[in-house]
Tab-separated table of C-alpha atoms in Angstrom:
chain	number	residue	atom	x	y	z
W	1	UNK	CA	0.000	0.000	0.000
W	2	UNK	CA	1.530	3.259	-0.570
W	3	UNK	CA	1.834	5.798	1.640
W	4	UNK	CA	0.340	9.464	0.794
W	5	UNK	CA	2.257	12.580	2.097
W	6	UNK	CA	0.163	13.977	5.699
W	7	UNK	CA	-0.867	17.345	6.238
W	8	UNK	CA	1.905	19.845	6.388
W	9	UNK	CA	3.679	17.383	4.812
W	10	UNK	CA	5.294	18.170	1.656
W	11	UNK	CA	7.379	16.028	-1.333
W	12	UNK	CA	10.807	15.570	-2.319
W	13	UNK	CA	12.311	18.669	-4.240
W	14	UNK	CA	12.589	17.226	-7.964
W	15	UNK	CA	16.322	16.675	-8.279
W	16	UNK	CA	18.725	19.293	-10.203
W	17	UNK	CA	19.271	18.509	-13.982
W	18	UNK	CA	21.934	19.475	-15.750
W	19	UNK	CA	23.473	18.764	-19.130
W	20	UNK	CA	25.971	20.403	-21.009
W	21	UNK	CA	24.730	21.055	-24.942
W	22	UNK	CA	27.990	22.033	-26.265
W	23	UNK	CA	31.067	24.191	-25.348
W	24	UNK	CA	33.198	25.796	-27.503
W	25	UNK	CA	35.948	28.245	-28.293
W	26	UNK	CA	34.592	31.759	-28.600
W	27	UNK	CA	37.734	33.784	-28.720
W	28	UNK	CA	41.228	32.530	-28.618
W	29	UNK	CA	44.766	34.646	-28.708
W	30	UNK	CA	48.314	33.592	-28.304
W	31	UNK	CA	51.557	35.775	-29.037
W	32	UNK	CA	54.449	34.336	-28.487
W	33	UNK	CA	56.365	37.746	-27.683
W	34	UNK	CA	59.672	35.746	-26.904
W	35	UNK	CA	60.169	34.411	-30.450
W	36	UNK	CA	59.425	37.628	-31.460
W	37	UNK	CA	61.923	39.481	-29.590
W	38	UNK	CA	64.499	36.792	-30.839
W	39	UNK	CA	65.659	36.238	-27.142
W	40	UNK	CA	68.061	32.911	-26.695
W	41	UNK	CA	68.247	31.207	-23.866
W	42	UNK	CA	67.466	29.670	-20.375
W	43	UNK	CA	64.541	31.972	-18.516
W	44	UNK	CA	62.686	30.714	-15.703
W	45	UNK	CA	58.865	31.845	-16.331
W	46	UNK	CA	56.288	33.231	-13.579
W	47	UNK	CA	53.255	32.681	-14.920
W	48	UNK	CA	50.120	34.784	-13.957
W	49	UNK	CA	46.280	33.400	-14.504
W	50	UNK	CA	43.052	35.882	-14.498
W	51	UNK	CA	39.716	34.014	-14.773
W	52	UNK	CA	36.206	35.405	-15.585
W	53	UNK	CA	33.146	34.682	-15.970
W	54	UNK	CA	30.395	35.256	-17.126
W	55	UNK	CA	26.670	34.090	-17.803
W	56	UNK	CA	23.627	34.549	-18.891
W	57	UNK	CA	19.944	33.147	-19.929
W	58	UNK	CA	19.423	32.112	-23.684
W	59	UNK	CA	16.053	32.727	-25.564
W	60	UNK	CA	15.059	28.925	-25.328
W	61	UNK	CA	13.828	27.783	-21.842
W	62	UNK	CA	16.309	26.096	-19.520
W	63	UNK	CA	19.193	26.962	-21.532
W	64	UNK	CA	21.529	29.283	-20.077
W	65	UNK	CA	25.384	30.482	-21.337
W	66	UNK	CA	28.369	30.629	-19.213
W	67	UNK	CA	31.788	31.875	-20.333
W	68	UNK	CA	35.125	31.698	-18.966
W	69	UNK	CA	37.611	34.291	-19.848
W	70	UNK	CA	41.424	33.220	-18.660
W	71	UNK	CA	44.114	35.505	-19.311
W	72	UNK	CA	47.463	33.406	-18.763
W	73	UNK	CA	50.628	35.960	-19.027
W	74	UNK	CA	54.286	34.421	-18.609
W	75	UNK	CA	56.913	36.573	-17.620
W	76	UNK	CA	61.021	35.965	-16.907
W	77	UNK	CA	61.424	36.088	-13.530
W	78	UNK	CA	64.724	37.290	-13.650
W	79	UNK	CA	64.108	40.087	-17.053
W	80	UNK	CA	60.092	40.518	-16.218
W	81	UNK	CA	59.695	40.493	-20.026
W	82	UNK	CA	57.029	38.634	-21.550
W	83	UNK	CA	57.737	35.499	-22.393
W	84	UNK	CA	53.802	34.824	-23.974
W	85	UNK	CA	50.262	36.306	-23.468
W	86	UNK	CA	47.597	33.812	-24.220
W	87	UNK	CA	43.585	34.676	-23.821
W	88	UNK	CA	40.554	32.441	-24.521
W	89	UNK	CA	37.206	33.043	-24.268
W	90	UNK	CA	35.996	29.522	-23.543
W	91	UNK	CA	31.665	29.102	-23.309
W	92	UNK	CA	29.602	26.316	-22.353
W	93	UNK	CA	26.150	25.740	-23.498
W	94	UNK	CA	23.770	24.224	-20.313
W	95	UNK	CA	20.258	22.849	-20.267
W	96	UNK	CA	19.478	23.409	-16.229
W	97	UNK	CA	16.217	22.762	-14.154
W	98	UNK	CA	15.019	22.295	-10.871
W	99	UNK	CA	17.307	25.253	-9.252
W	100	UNK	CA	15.946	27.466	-7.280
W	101	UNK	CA	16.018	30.914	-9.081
W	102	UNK	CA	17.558	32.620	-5.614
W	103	UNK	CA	20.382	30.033	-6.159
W	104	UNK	CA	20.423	30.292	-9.908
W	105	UNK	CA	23.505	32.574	-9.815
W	106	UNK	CA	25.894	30.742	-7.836
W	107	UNK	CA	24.971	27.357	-9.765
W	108	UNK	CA	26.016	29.062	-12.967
W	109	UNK	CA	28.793	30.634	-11.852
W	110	UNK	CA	30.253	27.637	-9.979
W	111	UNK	CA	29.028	24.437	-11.266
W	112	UNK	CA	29.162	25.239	-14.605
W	113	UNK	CA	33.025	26.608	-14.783
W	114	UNK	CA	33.692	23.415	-12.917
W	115	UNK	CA	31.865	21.169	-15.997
W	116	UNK	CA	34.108	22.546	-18.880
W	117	UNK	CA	37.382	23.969	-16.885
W	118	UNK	CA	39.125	20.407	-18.082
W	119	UNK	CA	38.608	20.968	-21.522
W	120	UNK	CA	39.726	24.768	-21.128
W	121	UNK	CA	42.772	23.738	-19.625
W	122	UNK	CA	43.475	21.121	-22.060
W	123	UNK	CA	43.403	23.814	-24.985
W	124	UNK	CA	45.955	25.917	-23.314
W	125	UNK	CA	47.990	23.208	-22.425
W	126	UNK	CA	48.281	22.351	-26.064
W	127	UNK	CA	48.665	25.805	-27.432
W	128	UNK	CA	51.398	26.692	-25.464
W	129	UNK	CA	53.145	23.568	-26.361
W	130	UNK	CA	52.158	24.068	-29.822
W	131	UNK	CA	53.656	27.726	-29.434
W	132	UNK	CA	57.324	26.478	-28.208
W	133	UNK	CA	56.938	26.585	-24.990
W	134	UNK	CA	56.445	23.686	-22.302
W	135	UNK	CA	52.469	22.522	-22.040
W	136	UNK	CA	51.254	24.609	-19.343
W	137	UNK	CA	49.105	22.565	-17.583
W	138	UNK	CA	46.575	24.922	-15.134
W	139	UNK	CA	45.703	23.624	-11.669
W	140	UNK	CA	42.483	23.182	-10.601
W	141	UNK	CA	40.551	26.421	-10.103
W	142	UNK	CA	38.124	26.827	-6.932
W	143	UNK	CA	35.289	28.466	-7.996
W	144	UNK	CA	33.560	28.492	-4.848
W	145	UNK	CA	36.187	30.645	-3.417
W	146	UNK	CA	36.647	32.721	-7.039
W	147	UNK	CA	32.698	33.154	-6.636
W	148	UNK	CA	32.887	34.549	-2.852
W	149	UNK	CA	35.744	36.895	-3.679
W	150	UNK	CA	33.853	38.577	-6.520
W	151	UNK	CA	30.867	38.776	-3.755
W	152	UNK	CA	32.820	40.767	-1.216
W	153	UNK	CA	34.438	42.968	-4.350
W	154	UNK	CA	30.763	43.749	-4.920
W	155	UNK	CA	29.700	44.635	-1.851
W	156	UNK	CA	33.380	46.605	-0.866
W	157	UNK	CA	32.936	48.948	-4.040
W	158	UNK	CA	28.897	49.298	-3.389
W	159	UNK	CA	29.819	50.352	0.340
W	160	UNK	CA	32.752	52.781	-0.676
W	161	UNK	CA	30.606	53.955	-3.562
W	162	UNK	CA	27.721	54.665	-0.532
W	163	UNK	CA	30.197	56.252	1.518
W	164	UNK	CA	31.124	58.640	-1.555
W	165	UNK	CA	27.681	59.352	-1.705
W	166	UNK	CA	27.741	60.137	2.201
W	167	UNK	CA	30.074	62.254	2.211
């Protein structure tokens, strides 16, 4: 016999669903200043990462757009010339349901990065190879924290813009 929900009582929420549709390249960029420059060699790079992102609903239900936008800059340590300046616009397509709309946001700007990051960092990984240099191979980027950072950023410049205001 199967049991009916009581008063009060209510059901399961229907579980998240997520699929990715597609992900591609948008926008991709790689000079490879040293070659350029003709410099010869040993240099020991420092390499500096900037990640982005960005999303937003499309026109067909459920289907939303995220990109990431990674701006990867080696310099010589020792000369702080560039060595390379690589940027990619990388997007992913996502059919999403069953989030709440108040946690909409986060979901898109956290669990979707984390869904196509991989192949991101597989692209750059082969164009710096590609471009001479040693695969770069990207560590694994916390979006959570990435996410909370931009959060405080937001509400730091709203409260000195307020104070401005204030003043």
């Amino acid at each position: 016999m199967a049991e009916t929900p009581q008063n009060g009582a209510s059901e399961a929420p229907a579980p998240v669903k997520m699929n990715v549709l597609a992900q591609f390249v948008r926008d991709l960029s790689f000079e490879n200043i040293l070659a350029q420059k003709g410099s010869a060699g040993e240099v020991q790079p420092d390499v500096q990462v900037q990640v982005n992102l960005d999303a937003k609903k499309r026109s067909t239900e459920h289907q939303y757009e995220v990109v990431m936008k990674l701006k990867v800059e080696s310099k010589g340590k020792d000369t702080d010339t560039t060595l390379f300046l690589l940027e990619m616009d990388y997007a992913g397509v996502f059919h999403i349901e069953n989030v709440p709309d108040e946690q909409m946001h986060p979901f898109l700007l956290i669990e979707c990065p984390r869904m196509i990051f991989p192949f991101a960092r597989r692209i750059i990984s082969d164009i710096t190879r590609d471009g001479g240099f040693p695969p770069l191979n990207l560590e694994m980027i916390d979006f959570v924290a990435l996410y909370r950072n931009e959060l405080a950023r937001r509400q730091q410049a709203a409260a000195s813009g307020e104070q401005k205001l204030d003043a």
